[in-house]
Short mmCIF file of C-alpha atoms in Angstrom, two decimals:
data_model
loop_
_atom_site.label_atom_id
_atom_site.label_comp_id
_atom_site.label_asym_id
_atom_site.label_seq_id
_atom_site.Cartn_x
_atom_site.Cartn_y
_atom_site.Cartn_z
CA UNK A 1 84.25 121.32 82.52
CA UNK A 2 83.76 123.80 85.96
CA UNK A 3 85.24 121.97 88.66
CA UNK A 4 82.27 122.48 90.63
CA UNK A 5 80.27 120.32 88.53
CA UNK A 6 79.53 116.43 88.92
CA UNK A 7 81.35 114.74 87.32
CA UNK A 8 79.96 111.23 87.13
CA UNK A 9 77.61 109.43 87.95
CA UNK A 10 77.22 107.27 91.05
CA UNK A 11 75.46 103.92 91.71
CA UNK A 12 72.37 103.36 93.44
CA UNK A 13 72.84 102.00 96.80
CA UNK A 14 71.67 98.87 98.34
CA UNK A 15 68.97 98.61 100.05
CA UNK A 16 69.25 95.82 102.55
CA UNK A 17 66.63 93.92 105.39
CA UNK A 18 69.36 91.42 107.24
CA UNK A 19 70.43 91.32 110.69
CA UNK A 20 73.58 92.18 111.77
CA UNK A 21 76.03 90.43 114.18
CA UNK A 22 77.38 91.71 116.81
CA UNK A 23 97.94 87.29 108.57
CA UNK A 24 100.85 88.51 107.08
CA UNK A 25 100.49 91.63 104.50
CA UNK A 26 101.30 91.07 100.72
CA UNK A 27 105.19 92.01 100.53
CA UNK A 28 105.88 95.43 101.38
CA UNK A 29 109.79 97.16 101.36
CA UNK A 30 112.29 95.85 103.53
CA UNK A 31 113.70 98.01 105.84
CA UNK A 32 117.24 98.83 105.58
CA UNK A 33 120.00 101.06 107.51
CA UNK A 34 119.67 104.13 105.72
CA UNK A 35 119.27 107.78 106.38
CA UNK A 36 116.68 109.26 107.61
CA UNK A 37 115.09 107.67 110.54
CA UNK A 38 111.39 107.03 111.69
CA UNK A 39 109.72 105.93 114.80
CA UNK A 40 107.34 102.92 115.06
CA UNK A 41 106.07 104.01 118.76
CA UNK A 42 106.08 108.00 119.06
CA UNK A 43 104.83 107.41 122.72
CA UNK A 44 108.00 105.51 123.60
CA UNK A 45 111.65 105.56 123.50
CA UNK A 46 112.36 102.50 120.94
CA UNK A 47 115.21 101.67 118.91
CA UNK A 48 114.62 103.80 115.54
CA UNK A 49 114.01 101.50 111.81
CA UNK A 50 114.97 103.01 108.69
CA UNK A 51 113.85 102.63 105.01
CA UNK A 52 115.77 103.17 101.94
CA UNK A 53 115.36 106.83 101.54
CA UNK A 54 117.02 107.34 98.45
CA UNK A 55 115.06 103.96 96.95
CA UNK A 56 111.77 105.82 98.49
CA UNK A 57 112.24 108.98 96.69
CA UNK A 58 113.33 107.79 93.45
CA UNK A 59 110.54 105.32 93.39
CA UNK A 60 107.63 108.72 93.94
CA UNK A 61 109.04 110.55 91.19
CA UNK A 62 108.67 107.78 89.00
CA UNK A 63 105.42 107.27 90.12
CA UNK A 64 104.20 111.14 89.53
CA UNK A 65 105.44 110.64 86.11
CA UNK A 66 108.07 113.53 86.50
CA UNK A 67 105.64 116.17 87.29
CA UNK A 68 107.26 119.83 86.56
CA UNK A 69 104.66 121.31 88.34
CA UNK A 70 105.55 120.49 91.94
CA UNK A 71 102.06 118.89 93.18
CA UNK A 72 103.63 115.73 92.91
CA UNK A 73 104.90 113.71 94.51
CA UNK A 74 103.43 115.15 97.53
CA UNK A 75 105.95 116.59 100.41
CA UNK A 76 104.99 114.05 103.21
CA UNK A 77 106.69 112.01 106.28
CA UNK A 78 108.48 108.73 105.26
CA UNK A 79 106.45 105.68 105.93
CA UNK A 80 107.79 103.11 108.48
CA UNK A 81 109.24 100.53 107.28
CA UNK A 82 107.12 97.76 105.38
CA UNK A 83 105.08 100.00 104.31
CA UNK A 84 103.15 98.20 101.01
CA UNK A 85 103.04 102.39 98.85
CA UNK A 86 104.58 103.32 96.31
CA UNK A 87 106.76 99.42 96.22
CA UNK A 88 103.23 97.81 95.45
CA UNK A 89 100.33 98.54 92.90
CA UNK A 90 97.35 97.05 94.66
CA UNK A 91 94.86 95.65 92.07
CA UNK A 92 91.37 95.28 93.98
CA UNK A 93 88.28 94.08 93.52
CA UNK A 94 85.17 96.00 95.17
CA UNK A 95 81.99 94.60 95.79
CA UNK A 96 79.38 92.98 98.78
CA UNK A 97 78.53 89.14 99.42
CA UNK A 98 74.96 90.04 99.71
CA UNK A 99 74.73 92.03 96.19
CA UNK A 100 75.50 91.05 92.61
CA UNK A 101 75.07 94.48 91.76
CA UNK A 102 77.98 96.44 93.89
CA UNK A 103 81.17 94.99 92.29
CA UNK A 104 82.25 91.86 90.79
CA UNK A 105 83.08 90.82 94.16
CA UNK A 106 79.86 89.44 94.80
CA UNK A 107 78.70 89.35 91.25
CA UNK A 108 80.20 85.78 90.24
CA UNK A 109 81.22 82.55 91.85
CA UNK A 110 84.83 83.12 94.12
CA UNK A 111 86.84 80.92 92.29
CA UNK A 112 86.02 82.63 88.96
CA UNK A 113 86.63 85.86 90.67
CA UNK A 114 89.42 84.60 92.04
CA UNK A 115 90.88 83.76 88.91
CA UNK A 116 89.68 86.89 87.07
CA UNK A 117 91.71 89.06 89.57
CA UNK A 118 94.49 87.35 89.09
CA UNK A 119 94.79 88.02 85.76
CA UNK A 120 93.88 91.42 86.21
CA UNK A 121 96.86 91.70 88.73
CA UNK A 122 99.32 89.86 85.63
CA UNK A 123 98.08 92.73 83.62
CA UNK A 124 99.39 95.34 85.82
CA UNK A 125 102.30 93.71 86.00
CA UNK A 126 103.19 93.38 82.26
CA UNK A 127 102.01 96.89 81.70
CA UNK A 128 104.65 98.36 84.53
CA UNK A 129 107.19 96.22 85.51
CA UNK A 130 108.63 98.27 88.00
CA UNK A 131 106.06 98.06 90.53
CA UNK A 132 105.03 95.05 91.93
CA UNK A 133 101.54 94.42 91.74
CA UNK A 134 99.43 92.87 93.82
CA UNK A 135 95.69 91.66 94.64
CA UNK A 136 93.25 92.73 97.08
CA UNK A 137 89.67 92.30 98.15
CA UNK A 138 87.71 95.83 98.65
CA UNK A 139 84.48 95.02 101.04
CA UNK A 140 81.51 97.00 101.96
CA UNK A 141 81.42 96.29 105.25
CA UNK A 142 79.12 99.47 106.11
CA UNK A 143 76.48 99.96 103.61
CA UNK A 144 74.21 103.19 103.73
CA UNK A 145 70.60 102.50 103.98
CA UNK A 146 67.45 104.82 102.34
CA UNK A 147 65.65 103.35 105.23
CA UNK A 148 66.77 104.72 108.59
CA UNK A 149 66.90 101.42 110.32
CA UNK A 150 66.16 101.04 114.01
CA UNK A 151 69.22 103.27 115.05
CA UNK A 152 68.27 105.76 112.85
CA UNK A 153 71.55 106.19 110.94
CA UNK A 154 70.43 104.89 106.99
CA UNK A 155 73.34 102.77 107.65
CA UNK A 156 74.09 98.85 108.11
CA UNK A 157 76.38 96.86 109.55
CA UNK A 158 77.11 93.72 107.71
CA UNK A 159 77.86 90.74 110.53
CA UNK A 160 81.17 90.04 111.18
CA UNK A 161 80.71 86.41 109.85
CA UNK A 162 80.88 88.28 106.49
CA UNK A 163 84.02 89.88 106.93
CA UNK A 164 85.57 86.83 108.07
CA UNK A 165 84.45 85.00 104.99
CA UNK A 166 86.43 87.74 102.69
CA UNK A 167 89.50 87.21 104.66
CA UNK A 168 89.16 83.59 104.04
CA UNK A 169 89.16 83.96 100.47
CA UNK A 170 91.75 86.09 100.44
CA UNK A 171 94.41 84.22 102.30
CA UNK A 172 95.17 81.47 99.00
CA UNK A 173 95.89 83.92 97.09
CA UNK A 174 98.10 86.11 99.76
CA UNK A 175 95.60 89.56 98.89
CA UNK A 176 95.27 92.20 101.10
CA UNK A 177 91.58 93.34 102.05
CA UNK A 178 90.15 96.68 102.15
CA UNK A 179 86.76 97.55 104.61
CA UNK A 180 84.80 99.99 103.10
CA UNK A 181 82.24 101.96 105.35
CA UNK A 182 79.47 103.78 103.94
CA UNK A 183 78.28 106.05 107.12
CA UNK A 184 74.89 107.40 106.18
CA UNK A 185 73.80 109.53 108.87
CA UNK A 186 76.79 108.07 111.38
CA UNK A 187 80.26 108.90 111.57
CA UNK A 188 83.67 107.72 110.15
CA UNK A 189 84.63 107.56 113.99
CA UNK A 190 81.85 105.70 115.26
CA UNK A 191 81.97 103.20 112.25
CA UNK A 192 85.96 102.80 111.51
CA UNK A 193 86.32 101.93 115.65
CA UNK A 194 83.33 98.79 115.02
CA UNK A 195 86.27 97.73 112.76
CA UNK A 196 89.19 98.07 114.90
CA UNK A 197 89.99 94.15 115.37
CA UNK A 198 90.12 93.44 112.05
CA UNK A 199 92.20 96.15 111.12
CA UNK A 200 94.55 95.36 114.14
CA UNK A 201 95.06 92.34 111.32
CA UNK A 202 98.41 93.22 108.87
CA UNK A 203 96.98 93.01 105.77
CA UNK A 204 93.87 94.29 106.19
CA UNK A 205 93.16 98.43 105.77
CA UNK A 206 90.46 100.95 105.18
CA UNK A 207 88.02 102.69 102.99
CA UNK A 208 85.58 105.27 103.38
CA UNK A 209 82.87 106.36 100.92
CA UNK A 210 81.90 110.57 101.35
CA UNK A 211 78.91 109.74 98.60
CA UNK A 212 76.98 108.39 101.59
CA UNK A 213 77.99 110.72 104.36
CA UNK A 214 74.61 112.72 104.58
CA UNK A 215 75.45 115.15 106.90
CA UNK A 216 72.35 117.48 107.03
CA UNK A 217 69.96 114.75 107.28
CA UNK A 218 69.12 113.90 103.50
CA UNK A 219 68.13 110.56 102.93
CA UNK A 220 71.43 108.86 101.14
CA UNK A 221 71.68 108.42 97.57
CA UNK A 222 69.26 111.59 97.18
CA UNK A 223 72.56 113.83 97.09
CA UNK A 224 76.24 113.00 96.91
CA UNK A 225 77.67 113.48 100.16
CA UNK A 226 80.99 114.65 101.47
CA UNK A 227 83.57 114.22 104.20
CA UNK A 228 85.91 117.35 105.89
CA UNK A 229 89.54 117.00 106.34
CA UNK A 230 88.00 116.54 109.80
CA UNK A 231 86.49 113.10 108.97
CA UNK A 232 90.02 111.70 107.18
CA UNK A 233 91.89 112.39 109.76
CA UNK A 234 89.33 110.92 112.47
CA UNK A 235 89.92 107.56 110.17
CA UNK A 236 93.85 108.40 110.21
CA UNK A 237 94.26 108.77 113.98
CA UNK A 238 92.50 105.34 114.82
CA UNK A 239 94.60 103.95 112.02
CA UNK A 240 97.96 105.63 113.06
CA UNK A 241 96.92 104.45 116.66
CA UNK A 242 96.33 101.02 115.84
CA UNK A 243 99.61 100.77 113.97
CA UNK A 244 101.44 101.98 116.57
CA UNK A 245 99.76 99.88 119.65
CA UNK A 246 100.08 96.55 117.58
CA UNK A 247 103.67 97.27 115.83
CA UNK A 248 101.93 97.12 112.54
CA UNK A 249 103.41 98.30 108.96
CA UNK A 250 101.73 101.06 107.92
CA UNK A 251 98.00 101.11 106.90
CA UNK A 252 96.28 102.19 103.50
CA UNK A 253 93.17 104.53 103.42
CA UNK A 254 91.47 104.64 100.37
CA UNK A 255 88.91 107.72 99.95
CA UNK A 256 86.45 107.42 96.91
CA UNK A 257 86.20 110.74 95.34
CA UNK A 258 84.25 111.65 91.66
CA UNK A 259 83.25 115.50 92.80
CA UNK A 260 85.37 118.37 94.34
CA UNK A 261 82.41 119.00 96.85
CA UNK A 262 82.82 115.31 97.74
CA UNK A 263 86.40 116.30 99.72
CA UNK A 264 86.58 119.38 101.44
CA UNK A 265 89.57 121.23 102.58
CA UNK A 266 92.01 118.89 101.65
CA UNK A 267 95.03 120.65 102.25
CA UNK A 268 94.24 120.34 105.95
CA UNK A 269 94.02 116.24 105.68
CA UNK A 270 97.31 114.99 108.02
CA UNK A 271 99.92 112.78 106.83
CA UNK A 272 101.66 110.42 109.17
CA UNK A 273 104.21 107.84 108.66
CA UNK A 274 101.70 104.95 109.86
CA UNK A 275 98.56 105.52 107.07
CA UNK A 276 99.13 105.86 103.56
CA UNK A 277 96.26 107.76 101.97
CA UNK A 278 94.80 107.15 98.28
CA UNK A 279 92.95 109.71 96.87
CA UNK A 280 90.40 107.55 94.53
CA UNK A 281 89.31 108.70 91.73
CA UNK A 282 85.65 106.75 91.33
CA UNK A 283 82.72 107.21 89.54
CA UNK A 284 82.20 106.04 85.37
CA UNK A 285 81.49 107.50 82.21
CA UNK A 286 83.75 108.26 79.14
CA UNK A 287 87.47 108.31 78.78
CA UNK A 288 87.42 111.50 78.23
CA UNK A 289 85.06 112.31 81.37
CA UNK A 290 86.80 110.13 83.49
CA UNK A 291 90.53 111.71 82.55
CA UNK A 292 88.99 115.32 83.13
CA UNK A 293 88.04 114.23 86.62
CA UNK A 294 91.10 112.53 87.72
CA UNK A 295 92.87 115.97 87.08
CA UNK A 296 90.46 117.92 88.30
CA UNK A 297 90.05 116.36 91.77
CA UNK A 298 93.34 113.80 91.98
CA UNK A 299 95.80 115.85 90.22
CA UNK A 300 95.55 119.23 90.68
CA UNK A 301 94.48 118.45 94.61
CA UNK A 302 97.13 116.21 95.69
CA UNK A 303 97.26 114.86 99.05
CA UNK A 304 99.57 111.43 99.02
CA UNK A 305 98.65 108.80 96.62
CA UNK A 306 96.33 108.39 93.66
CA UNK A 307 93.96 105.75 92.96
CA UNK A 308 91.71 104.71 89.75
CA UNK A 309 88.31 103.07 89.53
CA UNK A 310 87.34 100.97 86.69
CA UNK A 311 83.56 99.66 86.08
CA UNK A 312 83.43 96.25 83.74
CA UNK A 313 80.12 97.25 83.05
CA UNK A 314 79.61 101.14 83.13
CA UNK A 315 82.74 101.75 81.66
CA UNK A 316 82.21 99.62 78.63
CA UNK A 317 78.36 101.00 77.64
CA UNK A 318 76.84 103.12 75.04
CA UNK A 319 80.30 103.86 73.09
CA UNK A 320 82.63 103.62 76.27
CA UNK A 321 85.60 101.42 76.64
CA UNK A 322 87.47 100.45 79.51
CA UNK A 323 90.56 102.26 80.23
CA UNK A 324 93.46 99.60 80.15
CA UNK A 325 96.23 99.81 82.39
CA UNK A 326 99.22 100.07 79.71
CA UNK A 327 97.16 103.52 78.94
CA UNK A 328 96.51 104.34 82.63
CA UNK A 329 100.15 104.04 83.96
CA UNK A 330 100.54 106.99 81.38
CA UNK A 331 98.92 109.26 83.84
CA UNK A 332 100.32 111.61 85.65
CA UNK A 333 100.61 110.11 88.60
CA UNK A 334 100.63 107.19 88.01
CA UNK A 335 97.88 105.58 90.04
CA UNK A 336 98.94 103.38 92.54
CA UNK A 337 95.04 101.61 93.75
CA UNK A 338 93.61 100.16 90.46
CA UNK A 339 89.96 99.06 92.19
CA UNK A 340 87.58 97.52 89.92
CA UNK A 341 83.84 97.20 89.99
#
């Protein structure tokens, strides 16, 4: 199929009318006295940490599937240390508290879904040993609006008392949680720093949706938006920032992505040892849809890590079926964000 073309198909968004209110991470590497050294403050003169360079390395060819082509794994700076990529496979599950239509989280009770993950996350496991994986909670804290609302931006803010309940839930079963931002007619800036004590928090990171990004004024969900490289690395420098004013591991950005127009200039998106960015490959359809996408706009436009998005529902309709993950860790890469919907 062109590359220009889309791809799949996204999902209406939600149209809201409520008000808005103004931990330790999931086990990441250790770091060890090895070669090459990183910084945790590059504004001051601190004694250096080092991670297991040799352990790093062998661990991202493994993880691109041993790639002849050279796109992968991608040439970037080490991580610091305790960084959760590529030693973890996070396992998430995406959704809103206010909608039983945007993911499962949301959709059913929070101890079934609680449960369910779990076993998704056992899956994952006993499909690649080698990688530890682990559970997280993906919430739409920003949701784009058709309305304009009374700032104007066709976004809103969900109230903080929200967020606070998904880190709750999280904590019993030690997951990591993921803010999502839909921005509308606003700005990955202006929303990502509304967010900035919570992701001061260790095991809590960052996504951001370019479907809803409506930059020339359309109405969102009339046209799939996109972000620039600009936009990412707005989200990367408050991220590398907060890491390095609260002595945090590294963060993860996730970036949903179905369309090539939904990412542009790619090759000009920074990478720093304090964010670690997933390319997401969202969006539903057939196997073979899905697989044409994922090396259209993951593979063959690599920027650090890959991600895939499975849909209980969309995925498994008309004469669909569910990618599972013993066939998905066949991929080259191998992604490394599993995010279910």
């Amino acid at each position: 199929m062109k590359k220009s073309a889309i791809a799949l198909i996204a999902l209406p968004l939600l149209l809201m009318t409520i008000s808005c209110e103004k931990g330790k991470a999931s086990d990441g590497v250790t770091a060890t006295e090895k070669s090459d050294t990183v910084k945790t403050d590059t504004t001051e003169k601190t004694p250096t940490l080092t991670i297991d360079t040799v352990d790093f390395n062998k661990r991202m060819i493994a993880l691109s599937n041993n790639d002849t082509t050279g796109r992968w794994p991608v040439k970037a700076p080490y991580p610091l240390p305790g960084a959760l990529l590529p030693y973890n496979r996070i396992i998430a599950f995406y959704g809103n508290l206010y909608s039983t239509r945007m993911g499962i989280l949301g959709e059913i009770p929070r101890k079934e879904m609680l449960a369910k993950l779990q076993g998704e996350v056992a899956k994952w496991q006993a499909a690649d040993s080698t990688v530890k994986a682990i559970p997280a909670l993906h919430y739409i804290a920003v949701t784009a609006q058709g309305a304009p609302g009374k700032n104007n931006m066709h976004r809103l803010r969900m109230p903080f008392k929200q967020i606070d309940t998904v880190i709750s839930w999280a904590k019993p079963i030690n997951a990591l949680v993921f803010l999502d931002i839909q921005v509308g007619h606003s700005t990955v800036k202006a929303e990502v720093a509304e967010l900035e004590k919570y992701l001061s928090m260790p095991n809590v990171h960052l996504g951001i949706d370019p479907e809803f990004s409506m930059k020339n004024g359309e109405r969102p969900g009339s046209k799939i938006g996109h972000f620039t490289a600009a936009d990412i690395n707005d989200a990367i420098d408050i991220l590398a920032n907060i890491v390095r004013k609260n002595k945090l591991t590294p963060k993860v950005l996730v970036i949903h992505r179905f369309t090539q127009g939904m990412v542009k200039n790619y090759k000009e998106i920074k990478t720093v040892p304090e964010v670690q960015i997933v390319m997401d490959m969202d969006g539903f359809g057939s196997k073979v849809l899905k697989k044409d996408s994922y090396v259209s706009y993951i593979y063959r436009e690599p920027v650090q890590f890959a991600g895939f998005k499975l849909f209980y529902k969309n995925d498994n309709k008309n004469d669909w079926k569910m990618y599972s993950p013993e066939e998905l860790v066949k991929f080259t890469p191998k992604p490394i964000y599993i995010q279910y919907q």
